[in-house]
Short mmCIF file of C-alpha atoms in Angstrom, two decimals:
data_model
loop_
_atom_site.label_atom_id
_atom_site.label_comp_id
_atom_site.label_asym_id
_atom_site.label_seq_id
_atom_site.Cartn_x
_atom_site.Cartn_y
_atom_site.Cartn_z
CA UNK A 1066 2.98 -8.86 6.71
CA UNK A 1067 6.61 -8.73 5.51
CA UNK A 1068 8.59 -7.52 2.52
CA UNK A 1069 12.01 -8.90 1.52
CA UNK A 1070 13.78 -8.19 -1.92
CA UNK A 1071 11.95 -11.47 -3.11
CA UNK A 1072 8.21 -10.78 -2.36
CA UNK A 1073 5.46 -9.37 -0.01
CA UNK A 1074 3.92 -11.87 2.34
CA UNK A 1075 0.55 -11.41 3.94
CA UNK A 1076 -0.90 -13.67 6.59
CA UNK A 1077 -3.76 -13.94 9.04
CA UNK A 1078 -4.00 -15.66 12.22
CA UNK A 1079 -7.37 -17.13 13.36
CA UNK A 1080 -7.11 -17.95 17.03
CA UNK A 1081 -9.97 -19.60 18.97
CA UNK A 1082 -11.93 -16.48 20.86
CA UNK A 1083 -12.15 -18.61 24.03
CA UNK A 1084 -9.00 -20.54 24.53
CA UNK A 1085 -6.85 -18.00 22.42
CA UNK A 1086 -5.63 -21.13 20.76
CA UNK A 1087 -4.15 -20.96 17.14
CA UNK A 1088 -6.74 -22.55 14.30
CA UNK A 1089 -5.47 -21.40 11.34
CA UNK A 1090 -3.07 -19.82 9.65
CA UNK A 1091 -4.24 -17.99 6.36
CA UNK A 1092 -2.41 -16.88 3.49
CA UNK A 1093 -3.94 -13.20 2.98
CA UNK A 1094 -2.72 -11.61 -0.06
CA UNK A 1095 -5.96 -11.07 -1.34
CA UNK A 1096 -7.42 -9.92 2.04
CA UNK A 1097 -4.93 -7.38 1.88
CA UNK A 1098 -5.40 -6.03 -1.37
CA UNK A 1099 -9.18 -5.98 -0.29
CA UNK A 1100 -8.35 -4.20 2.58
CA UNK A 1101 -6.26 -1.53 0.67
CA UNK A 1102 -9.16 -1.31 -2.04
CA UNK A 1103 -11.92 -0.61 0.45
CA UNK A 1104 -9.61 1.87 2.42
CA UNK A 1105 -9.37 3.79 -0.90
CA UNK A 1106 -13.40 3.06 -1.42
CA UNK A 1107 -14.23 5.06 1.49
CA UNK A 1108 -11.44 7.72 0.88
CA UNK A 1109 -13.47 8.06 -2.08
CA UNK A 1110 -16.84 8.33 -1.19
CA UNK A 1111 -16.24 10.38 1.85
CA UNK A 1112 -13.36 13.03 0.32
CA UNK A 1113 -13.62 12.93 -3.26
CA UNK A 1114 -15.81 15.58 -5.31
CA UNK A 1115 -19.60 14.78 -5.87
CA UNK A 1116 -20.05 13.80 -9.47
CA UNK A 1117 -17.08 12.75 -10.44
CA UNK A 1118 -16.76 10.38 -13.24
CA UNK A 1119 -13.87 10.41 -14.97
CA UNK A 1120 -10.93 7.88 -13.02
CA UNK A 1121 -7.19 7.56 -14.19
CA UNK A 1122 -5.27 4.39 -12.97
CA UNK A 1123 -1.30 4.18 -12.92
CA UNK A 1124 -0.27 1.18 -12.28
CA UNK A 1125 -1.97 -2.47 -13.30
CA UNK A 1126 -0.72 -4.94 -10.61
CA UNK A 1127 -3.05 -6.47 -7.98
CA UNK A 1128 -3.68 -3.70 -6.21
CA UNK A 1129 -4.90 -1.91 -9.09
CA UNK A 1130 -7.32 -4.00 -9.76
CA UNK A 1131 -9.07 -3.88 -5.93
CA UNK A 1132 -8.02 -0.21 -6.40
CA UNK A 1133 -10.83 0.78 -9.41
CA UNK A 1134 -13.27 -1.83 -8.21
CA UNK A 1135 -13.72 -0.28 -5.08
CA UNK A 1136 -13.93 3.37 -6.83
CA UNK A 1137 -16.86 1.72 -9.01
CA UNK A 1138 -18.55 1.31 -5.88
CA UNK A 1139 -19.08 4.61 -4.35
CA UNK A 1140 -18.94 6.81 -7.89
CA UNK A 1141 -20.72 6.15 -11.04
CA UNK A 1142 -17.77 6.04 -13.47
CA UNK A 1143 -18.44 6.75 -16.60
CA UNK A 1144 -14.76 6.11 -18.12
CA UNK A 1145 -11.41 4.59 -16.55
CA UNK A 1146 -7.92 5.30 -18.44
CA UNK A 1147 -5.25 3.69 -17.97
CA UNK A 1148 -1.38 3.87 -18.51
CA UNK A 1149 1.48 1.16 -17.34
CA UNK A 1150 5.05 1.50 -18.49
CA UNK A 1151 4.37 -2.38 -19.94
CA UNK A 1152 2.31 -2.02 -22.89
CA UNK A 1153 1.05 -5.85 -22.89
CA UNK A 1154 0.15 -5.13 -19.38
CA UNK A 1155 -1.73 -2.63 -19.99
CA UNK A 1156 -3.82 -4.44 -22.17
CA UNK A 1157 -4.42 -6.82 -20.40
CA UNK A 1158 -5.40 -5.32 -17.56
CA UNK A 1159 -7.75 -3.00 -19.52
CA UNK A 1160 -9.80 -5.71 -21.15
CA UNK A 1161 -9.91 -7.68 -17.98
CA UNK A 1162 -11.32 -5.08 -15.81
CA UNK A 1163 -13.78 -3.63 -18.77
CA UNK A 1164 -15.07 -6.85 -18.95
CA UNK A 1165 -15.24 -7.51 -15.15
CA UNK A 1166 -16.62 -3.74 -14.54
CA UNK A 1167 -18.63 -3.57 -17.67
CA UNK A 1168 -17.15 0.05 -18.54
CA UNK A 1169 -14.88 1.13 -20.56
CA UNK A 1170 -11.40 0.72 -19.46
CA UNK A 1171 -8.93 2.21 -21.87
CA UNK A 1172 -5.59 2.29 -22.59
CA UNK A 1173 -3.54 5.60 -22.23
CA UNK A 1174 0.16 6.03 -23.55
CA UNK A 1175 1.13 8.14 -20.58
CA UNK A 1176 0.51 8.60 -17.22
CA UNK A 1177 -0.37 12.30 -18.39
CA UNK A 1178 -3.09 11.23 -20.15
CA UNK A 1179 -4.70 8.68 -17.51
CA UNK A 1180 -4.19 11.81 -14.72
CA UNK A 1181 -5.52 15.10 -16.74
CA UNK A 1182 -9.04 14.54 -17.88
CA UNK A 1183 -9.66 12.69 -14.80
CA UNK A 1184 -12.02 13.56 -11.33
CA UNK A 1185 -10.19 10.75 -9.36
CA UNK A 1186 -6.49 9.64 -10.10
CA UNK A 1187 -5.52 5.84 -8.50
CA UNK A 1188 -1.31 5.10 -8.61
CA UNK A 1189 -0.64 1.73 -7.36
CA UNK A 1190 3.13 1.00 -8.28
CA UNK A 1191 5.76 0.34 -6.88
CA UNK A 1192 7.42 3.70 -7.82
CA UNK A 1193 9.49 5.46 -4.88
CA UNK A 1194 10.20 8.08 -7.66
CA UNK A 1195 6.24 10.76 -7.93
CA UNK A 1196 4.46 9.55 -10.95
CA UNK A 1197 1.79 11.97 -11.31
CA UNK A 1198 2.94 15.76 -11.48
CA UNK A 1199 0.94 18.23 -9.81
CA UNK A 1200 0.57 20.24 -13.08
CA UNK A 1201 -2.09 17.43 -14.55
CA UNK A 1202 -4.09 17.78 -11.84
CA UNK A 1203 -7.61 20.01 -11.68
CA UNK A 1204 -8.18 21.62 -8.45
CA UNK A 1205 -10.75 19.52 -6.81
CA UNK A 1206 -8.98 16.03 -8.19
CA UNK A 1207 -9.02 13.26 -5.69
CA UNK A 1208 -5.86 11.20 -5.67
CA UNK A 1209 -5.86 7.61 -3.75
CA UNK A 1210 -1.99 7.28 -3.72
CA UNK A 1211 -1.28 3.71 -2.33
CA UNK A 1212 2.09 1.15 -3.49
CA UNK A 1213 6.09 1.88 -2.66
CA UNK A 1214 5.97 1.10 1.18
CA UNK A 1215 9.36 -1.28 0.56
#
């Protein structure tokens, strides 16, 4: 992939596995954020606490959404809450993925409030600057950090 000021751009080569010769070339944006999604799937399931329900999200770009789908698959979630600085966004995003999950996705007015009640804690921004403070975190609180690798 690369990353200029503009945008990210993700491709895939497909060669032929005898000749090595090129067959196509794929735009992969959404292979990557499928990629990142199941990385953070088996973080989950392998080093997050048994039982957890509760899941904060920070962030609702692409990757978030990849980011909680993949947590619905290894963890029965009981409740997602989510906080974006852009209100309409966050919305949005909300009664997409409630709909598309059939759970309740919620709306938070902080990032406080998406982090502190929850068992596993998703950012996915672009934020270079630490969005979640270690204060609204329970011991035991699994946090699948990805986003900001400009």
């Amino acid at each position: 992939y690369t990353i200029t000021r503009a945008a990210w751009r993700f491709v895939v080569l497909l060669s032929d596995a005898t000749s090595g010769e090129l067959r196509a070339l794929l735009e992969a944006d959404h292979l990557g954020r499928l990629r990142t999604g199941a990385a953070s799937g088996v973080a989950t399931k392998f080093m997050a606490r048994r039982g957890g329900s509760r899941v904060g999200v920070i962030g609702t770009g692409r990757q978030a959404r990849t980011q909680l789908e993949a947590v619905t698959l290894v963890r029965t979630v009981t409740e997602a809450r989510v906080f974006s600085r852009d209100e309409s966004r966050r919305r949005d995003f909300c009664q997409e993925m409630s709909g598309r999950l059939r759970l309740a996705v919620e709306p938070v007015d902080s990032a406080e409030a998406a982090a502190r009640p929850s068992d596993i804690v998703i950012t996915a921004t672009t934020s270079s600057e630490p969005v979640v403070r270690g204060e609204w975190l329970r011991p035991g609180t699994h946090v699948n950090a990805i986003g900001a690798n400009m």
